[in-house]
Short mmCIF file of C-alpha atoms in Angstrom, two decimals:
data_model
loop_
_atom_site.label_atom_id
_atom_site.label_comp_id
_atom_site.label_asym_id
_atom_site.label_seq_id
_atom_site.Cartn_x
_atom_site.Cartn_y
_atom_site.Cartn_z
CA UNK A 1 0.00 0.00 0.00
CA UNK A 2 1.20 3.55 -0.66
CA UNK A 3 2.67 5.31 2.32
CA UNK A 4 0.56 8.27 3.42
CA UNK A 5 1.89 11.39 5.05
CA UNK A 6 1.01 11.88 8.71
CA UNK A 7 -0.35 15.24 9.81
CA UNK A 8 -1.50 14.72 13.41
CA UNK A 9 1.31 14.29 15.93
CA UNK A 10 -0.92 13.40 18.86
CA UNK A 11 -4.31 13.98 20.42
CA UNK A 12 -5.08 14.59 24.08
CA UNK A 13 -8.27 15.15 26.03
CA UNK A 14 -8.06 18.44 27.92
CA UNK A 15 -10.41 20.27 30.26
CA UNK A 16 -10.82 23.94 29.36
CA UNK A 17 -13.33 26.77 29.36
CA UNK A 18 -14.78 27.46 25.90
CA UNK A 19 -13.28 30.50 24.24
CA UNK A 20 -16.46 32.12 22.93
CA UNK A 21 -19.38 33.27 25.08
CA UNK A 22 -19.82 33.12 28.84
CA UNK A 23 -19.29 29.69 30.37
CA UNK A 24 -19.25 28.97 34.08
CA UNK A 25 -17.66 25.56 33.94
CA UNK A 26 -14.98 23.83 31.92
CA UNK A 27 -15.69 21.27 29.22
CA UNK A 28 -13.74 18.43 27.67
CA UNK A 29 -11.93 19.10 24.40
CA UNK A 30 -9.68 17.04 22.17
CA UNK A 31 -6.43 18.91 21.56
CA UNK A 32 -4.70 17.98 18.32
CA UNK A 33 -1.01 18.72 17.81
CA UNK A 34 0.09 18.81 14.19
CA UNK A 35 3.50 17.99 12.74
CA UNK A 36 3.32 21.02 10.44
CA UNK A 37 1.53 24.20 11.59
CA UNK A 38 0.67 25.10 8.00
CA UNK A 39 -1.96 22.33 7.87
CA UNK A 40 -3.97 23.62 10.85
CA UNK A 41 -6.34 25.63 8.64
CA UNK A 42 -6.93 22.69 6.30
CA UNK A 43 -7.56 20.37 9.25
CA UNK A 44 -10.02 22.85 10.78
CA UNK A 45 -11.87 23.13 7.47
CA UNK A 46 -12.01 19.35 7.16
CA UNK A 47 -13.46 19.08 10.67
CA UNK A 48 -16.10 21.72 9.96
CA UNK A 49 -17.12 20.13 6.67
CA UNK A 50 -17.73 16.68 8.16
CA UNK A 51 -14.83 14.97 6.39
CA UNK A 52 -13.53 13.54 9.69
CA UNK A 53 -15.43 10.42 10.79
CA UNK A 54 -18.45 11.68 8.80
CA UNK A 55 -19.24 14.04 11.65
CA UNK A 56 -19.03 17.83 12.02
CA UNK A 57 -16.59 19.01 14.69
CA UNK A 58 -16.24 22.61 15.88
CA UNK A 59 -12.57 23.54 16.02
CA UNK A 60 -11.49 26.03 18.67
CA UNK A 61 -8.38 28.23 18.63
CA UNK A 62 -7.48 27.15 15.09
CA UNK A 63 -7.21 30.82 14.11
CA UNK A 64 -4.55 31.60 16.72
CA UNK A 65 -1.06 31.94 15.16
CA UNK A 66 1.25 28.99 15.85
CA UNK A 67 3.93 30.85 17.82
CA UNK A 68 1.31 32.52 20.03
CA UNK A 69 -0.39 29.17 20.65
CA UNK A 70 2.92 27.59 21.71
CA UNK A 71 3.57 30.49 24.07
CA UNK A 72 0.10 30.13 25.62
CA UNK A 73 0.39 26.34 25.93
CA UNK A 74 3.77 26.57 27.64
CA UNK A 75 2.88 29.64 29.73
CA UNK A 76 5.66 31.69 28.13
CA UNK A 77 5.63 35.47 28.16
CA UNK A 78 7.04 37.63 25.38
CA UNK A 79 9.26 40.61 25.86
CA UNK A 80 8.22 44.23 25.65
CA UNK A 81 10.05 46.98 23.83
CA UNK A 82 13.67 47.58 24.72
CA UNK A 83 14.61 51.24 24.84
CA UNK A 84 18.28 52.12 24.66
CA UNK A 85 20.02 55.44 24.23
CA UNK A 86 22.88 53.91 22.26
CA UNK A 87 23.39 50.57 20.56
CA UNK A 88 26.49 49.18 18.88
CA UNK A 89 26.42 46.46 16.26
CA UNK A 90 29.51 44.45 15.47
CA UNK A 91 30.58 42.58 12.38
CA UNK A 92 30.42 38.77 12.43
CA UNK A 93 33.51 36.99 13.78
CA UNK A 94 34.12 35.08 10.55
CA UNK A 95 32.84 35.92 7.13
CA UNK A 96 31.80 33.07 4.80
CA UNK A 97 34.30 31.93 2.16
CA UNK A 98 32.10 33.10 -0.68
CA UNK A 99 32.00 36.65 0.71
CA UNK A 100 33.68 39.05 -1.70
CA UNK A 101 34.04 41.92 0.75
CA UNK A 102 31.34 43.92 -1.03
CA UNK A 103 29.18 46.32 0.93
CA UNK A 104 29.89 45.05 4.42
CA UNK A 105 33.64 45.08 4.83
CA UNK A 106 35.01 44.98 8.35
CA UNK A 107 35.11 48.45 9.79
CA UNK A 108 34.71 50.23 13.08
CA UNK A 109 31.36 49.55 14.78
CA UNK A 110 28.61 51.98 13.91
CA UNK A 111 26.79 53.77 16.68
CA UNK A 112 23.08 54.36 16.64
CA UNK A 113 21.14 56.76 18.82
CA UNK A 114 17.66 55.89 20.02
CA UNK A 115 15.32 58.28 21.71
CA UNK A 116 14.02 57.30 25.11
CA UNK A 117 10.51 58.25 23.97
CA UNK A 118 10.11 55.10 21.90
CA UNK A 119 10.31 56.82 18.50
CA UNK A 120 12.54 54.05 17.19
CA UNK A 121 15.89 54.42 15.40
CA UNK A 122 16.91 58.00 14.86
CA UNK A 123 14.21 59.25 17.18
CA UNK A 124 14.79 62.73 18.44
CA UNK A 125 17.58 64.84 16.96
CA UNK A 126 18.53 66.11 20.42
CA UNK A 127 19.39 62.56 21.57
CA UNK A 128 21.95 61.88 18.82
CA UNK A 129 25.53 61.61 20.00
#
C-alpha cells in the first residue's frame, strides 16, 4: 500500500473553558497537535465540513497563530520593547568563504542613537551623539 503522510502528531483530552461566550464551567476538548503548523487551517476546514469520521466538529483556537499558541500552551511570556540610548552592532567573527568583501567590509562599529521616547531608530535629533 502507498505510504501516506502523517499530519496529526498526537491527540489529548483536555479540560478547558470554551473561548467564545460566557461559560461557568470547563468542558472536555480534544487537543490535536500537528506535525506542520501550516496544515492547521486545512484540518479545521475538514473538521467543519464533516470529512472527519463523517461528523461535524467545531474547532477552537485554530485561528490563533502557531507561535502565540505555543507560548500560551507553555505559559511563556514575550518581551516588551527595549529602549536604549545607544546601541552598537559588530561585524560577524568570521565571514563566509564566498563573501567578496562587497558592501559590508570589516570596519569600526557603527553607533546608533535611540530616543528614550520610543520613537525608534533615529528618534529625536537632540538625543543623537
